[in-house]
Every structure is written in structure tokens, then in C-alpha cells.
Short mmCIF file of N, CA and C and ligand atoms in Angstrom, two decimals:
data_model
loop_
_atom_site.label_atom_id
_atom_site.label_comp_id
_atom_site.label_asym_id
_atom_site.label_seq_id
_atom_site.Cartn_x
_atom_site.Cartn_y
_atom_site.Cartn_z
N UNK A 193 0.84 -1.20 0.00
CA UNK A 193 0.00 0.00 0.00
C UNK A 193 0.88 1.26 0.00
N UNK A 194 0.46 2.27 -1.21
CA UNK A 194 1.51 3.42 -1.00
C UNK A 194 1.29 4.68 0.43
N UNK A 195 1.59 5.59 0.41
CA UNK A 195 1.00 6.24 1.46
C UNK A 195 -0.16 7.22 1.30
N UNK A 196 -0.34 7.79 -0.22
CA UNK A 196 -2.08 7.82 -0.68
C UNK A 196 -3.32 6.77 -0.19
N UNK A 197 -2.89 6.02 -0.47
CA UNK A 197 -3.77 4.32 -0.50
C UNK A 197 -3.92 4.18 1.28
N UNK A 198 -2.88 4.25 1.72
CA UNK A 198 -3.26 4.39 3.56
C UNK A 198 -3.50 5.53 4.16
N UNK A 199 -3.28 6.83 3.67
CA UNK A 199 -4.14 8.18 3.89
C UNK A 199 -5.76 8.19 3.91
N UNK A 200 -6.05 7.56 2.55
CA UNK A 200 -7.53 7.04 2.07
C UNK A 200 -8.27 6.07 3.04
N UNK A 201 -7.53 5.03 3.38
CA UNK A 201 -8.15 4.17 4.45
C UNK A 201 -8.26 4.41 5.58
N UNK A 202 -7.58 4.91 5.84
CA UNK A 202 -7.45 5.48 7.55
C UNK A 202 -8.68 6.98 7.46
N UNK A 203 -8.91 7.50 7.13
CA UNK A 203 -9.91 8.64 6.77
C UNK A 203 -10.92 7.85 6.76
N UNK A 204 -11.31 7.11 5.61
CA UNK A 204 -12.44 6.42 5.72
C UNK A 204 -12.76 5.60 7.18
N UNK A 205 -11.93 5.03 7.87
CA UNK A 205 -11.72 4.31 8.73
C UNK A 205 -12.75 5.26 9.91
N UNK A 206 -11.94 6.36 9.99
CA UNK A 206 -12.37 7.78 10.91
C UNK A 206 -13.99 8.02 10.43
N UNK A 207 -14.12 8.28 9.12
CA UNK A 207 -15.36 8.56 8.97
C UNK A 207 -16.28 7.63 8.95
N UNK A 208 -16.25 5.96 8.70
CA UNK A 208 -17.35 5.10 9.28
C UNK A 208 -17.62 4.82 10.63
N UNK A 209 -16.62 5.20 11.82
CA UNK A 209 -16.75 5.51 12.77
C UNK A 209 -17.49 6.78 13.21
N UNK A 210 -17.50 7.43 12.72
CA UNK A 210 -18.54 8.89 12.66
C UNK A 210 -19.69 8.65 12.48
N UNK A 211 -19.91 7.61 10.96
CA UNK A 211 -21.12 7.31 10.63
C UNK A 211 -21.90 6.42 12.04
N UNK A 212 -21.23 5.63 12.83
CA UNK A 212 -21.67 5.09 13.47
C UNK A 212 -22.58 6.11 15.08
N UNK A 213 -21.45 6.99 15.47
CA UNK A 213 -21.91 7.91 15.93
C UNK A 213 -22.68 8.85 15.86
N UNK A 214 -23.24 9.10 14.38
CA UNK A 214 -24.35 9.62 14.10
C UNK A 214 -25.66 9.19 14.40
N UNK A 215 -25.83 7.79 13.77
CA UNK A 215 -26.57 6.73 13.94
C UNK A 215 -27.20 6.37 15.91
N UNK A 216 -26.03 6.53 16.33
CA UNK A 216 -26.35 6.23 17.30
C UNK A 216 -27.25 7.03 18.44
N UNK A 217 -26.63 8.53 17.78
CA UNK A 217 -27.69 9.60 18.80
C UNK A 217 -28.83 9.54 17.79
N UNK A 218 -29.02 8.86 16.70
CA UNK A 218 -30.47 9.04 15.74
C UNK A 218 -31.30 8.18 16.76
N UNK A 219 -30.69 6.90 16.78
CA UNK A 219 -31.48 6.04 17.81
C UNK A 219 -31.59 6.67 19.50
N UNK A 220 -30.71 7.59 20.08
CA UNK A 220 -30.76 7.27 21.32
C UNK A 220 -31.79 8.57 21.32
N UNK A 221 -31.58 9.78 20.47
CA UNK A 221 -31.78 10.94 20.60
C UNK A 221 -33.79 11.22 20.07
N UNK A 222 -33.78 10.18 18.88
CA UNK A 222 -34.09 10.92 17.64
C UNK A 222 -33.77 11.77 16.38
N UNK A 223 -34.15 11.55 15.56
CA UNK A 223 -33.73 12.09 14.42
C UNK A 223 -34.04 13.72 14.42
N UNK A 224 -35.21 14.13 14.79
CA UNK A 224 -35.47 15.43 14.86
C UNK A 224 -34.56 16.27 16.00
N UNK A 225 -34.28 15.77 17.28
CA UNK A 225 -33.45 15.76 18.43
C UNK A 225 -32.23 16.87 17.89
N UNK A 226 -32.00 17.94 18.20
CA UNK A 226 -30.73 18.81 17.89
C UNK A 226 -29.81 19.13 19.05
N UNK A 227 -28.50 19.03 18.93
CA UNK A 227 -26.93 19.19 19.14
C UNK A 227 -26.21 20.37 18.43
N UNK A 228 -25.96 21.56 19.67
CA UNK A 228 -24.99 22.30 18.93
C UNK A 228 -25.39 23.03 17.48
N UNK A 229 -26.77 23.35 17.54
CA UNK A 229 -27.11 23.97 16.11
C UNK A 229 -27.43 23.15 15.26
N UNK A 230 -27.41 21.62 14.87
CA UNK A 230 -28.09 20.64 14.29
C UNK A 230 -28.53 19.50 14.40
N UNK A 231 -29.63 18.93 13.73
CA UNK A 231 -30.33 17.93 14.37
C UNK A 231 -29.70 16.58 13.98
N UNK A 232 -29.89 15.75 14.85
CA UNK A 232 -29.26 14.48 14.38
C UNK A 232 -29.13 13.92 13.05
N UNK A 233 -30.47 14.18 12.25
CA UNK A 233 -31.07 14.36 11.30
C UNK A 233 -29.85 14.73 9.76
N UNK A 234 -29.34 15.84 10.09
CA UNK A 234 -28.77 16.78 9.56
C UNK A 234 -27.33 16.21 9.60
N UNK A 235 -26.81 16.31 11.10
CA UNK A 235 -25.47 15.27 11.44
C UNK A 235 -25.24 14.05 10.56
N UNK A 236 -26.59 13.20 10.87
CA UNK A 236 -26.46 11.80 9.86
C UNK A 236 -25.97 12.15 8.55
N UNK A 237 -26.14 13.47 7.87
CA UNK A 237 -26.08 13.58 6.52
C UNK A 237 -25.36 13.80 5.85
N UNK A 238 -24.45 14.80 6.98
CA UNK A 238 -23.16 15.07 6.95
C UNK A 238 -21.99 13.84 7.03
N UNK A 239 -22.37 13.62 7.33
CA UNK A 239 -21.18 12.25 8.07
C UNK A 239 -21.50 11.26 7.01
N UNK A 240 -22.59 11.02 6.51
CA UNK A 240 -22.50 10.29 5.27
C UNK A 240 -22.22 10.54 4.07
N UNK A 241 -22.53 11.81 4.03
CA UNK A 241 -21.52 12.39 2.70
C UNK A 241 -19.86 12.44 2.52
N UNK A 242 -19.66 12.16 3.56
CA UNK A 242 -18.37 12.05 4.10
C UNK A 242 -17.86 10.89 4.02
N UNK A 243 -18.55 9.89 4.43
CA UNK A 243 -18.27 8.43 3.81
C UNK A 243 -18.53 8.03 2.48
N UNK A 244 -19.61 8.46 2.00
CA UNK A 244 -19.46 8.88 0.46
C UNK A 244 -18.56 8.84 -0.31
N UNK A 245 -17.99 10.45 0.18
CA UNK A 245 -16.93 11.33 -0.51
C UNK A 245 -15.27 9.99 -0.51
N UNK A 246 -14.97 9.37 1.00
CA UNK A 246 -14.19 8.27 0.98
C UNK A 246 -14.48 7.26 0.15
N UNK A 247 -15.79 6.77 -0.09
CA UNK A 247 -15.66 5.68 -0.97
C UNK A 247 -15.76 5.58 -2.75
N UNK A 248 -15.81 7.11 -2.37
CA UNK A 248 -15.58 7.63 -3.73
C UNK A 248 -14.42 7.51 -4.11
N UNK A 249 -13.35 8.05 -3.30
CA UNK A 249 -11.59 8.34 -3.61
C UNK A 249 -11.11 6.78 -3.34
N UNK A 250 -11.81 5.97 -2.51
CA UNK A 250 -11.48 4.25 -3.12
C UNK A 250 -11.57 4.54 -3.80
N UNK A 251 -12.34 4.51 -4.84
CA UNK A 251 -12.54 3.95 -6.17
C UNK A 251 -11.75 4.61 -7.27
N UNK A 252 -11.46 5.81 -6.64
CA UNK A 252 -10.88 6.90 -7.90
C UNK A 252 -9.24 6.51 -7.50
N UNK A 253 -8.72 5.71 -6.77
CA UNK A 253 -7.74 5.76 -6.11
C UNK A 253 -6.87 4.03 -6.71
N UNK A 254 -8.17 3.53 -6.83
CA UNK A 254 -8.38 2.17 -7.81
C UNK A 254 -7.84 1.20 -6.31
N UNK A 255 -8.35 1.21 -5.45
CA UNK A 255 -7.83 1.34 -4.29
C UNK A 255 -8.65 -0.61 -4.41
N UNK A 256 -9.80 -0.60 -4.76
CA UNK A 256 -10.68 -1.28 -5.35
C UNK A 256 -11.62 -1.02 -6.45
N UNK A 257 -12.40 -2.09 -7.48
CA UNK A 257 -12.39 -2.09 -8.67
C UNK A 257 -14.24 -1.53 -8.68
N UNK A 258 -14.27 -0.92 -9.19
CA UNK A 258 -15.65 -0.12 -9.58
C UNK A 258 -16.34 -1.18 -9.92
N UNK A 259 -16.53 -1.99 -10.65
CA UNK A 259 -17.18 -3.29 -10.96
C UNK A 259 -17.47 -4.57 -10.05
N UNK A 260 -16.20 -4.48 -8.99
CA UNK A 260 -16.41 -5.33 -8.32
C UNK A 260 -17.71 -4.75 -7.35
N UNK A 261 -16.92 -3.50 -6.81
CA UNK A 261 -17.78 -2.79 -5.63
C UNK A 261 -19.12 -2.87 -6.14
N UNK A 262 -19.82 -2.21 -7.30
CA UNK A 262 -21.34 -2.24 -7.82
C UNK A 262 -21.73 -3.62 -7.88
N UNK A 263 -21.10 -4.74 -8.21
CA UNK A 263 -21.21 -6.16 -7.55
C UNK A 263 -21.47 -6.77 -6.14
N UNK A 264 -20.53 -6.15 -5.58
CA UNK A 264 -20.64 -6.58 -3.89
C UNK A 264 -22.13 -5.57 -3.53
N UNK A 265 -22.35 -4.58 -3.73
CA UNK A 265 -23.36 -3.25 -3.58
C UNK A 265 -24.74 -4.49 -4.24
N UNK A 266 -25.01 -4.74 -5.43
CA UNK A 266 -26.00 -5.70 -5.55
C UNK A 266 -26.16 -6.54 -4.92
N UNK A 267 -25.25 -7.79 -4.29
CA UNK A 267 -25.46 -8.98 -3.72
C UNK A 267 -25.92 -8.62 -2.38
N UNK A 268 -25.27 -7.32 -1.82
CA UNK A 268 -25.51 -7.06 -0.39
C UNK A 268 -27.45 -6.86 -0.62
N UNK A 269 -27.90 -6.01 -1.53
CA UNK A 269 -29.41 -5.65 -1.56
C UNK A 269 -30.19 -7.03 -2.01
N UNK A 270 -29.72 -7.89 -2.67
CA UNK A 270 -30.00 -9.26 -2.59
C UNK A 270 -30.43 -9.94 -1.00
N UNK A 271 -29.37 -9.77 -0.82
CA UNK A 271 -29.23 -10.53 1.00
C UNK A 271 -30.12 -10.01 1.39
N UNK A 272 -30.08 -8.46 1.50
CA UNK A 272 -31.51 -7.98 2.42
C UNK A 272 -33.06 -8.43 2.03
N UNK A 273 -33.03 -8.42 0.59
CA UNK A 273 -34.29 -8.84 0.06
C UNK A 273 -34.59 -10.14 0.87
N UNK A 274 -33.54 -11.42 0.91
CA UNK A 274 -34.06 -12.18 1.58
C UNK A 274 -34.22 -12.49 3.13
N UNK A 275 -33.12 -11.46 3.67
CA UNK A 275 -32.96 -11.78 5.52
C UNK A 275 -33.37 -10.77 6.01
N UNK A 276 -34.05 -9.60 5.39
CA UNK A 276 -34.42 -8.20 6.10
C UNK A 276 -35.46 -8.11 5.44
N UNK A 277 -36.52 -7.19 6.36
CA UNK A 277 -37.45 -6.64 6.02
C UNK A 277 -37.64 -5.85 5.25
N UNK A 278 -36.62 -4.89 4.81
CA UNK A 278 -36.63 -3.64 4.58
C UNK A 278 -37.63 -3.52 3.20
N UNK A 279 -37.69 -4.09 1.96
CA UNK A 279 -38.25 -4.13 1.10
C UNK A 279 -39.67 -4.87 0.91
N UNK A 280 -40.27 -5.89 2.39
CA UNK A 280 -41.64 -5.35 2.75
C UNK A 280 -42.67 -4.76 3.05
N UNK A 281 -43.47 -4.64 2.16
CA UNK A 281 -44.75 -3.84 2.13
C UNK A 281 -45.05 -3.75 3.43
N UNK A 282 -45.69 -3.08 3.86
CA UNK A 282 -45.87 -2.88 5.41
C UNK A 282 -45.04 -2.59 6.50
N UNK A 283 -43.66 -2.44 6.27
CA UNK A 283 -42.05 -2.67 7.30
C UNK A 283 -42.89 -1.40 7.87
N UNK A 284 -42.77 -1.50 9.04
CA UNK A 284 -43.05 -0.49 10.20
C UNK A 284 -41.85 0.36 10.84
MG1 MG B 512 -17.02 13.12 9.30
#
């Protein structure tokens, strides 16, 4: 790994950890719930654009293969179709 390629991971690393912390005052707080001038809501959105923006520069970084990832990205919404609710009519 050069030291671009571990700059990139370690950032991302930082920011799915963020993502997690967002998430977590969504659940503990609420989503509408505001911190410091914004709502959890808002936080979540930030912080995911941010992980975003990292798994973007994977890819631009060739860090991993655009084809594979939109591959792994399908099979994962596969899985849910069958072990999660999420894409039932009615999910509450
Ligand atoms: Mg962040």
C-alpha cells in the first residue's frame, strides 16, 4: 500500500466511525433531536456524505475495482431482500 492508498483508508476508517456515531444519537436521541445547532437528522447527513466522498476516492484511487464494488453493492441488496425486512410492504 503506497501512502495515498493508507491516507484514504485510515480517513475512511475515521469517517465510518462517525457514521456510526451519528446513527447512534439518531437512535438514542431521535432524528429530529438537535446538538450544537443541528439535528441528528442533519449530522447523519453530513457524516454520510463524508463516507461517500471516501468511498468515492477508493474507487478513484483504484484502491478497489468499480465493478467489483457495484457487484458486492448488488449482492448485499440481494441478502436484504431475503434476511431483512426492509423491502416489505408494510415494514413499520
Ligand atoms: Mg465526518
Amino acid at each position: 500500500m503506497n501512502r495515498i492508498e493508507k491516507e484514504v483508508l485510515l480517513i475512511t476508517q475515521e469517517e465510518c466511525a462517525e457514521v456510526v456515531q451519528a446513527i447512534s444519537k439518531c437512535f438514542r436521541f431521535g432524528l429530529d433531536d438537535s446538538y450544537q445547532g443541528k439535528t441528528n437528522r442533519e449530522s447523519l447527513v453530513l457524516e454520510l456524505g463524508d463516507l461517500q466522498c471516501m468511498i468515492d476516492l477508493i474507487k478513484e484511487s483504484k484502491l478497489v475495482s468499480t465493478n467489483e464494488l457495484n457487484e458486492a453493492v448488488r449482492s448485499k441488496r440481494e441478502r436484504l431482500q431475503k434476511w431483512s425486512n426492509i423491502f416489505r410492504q408494510n415494514a413499520a
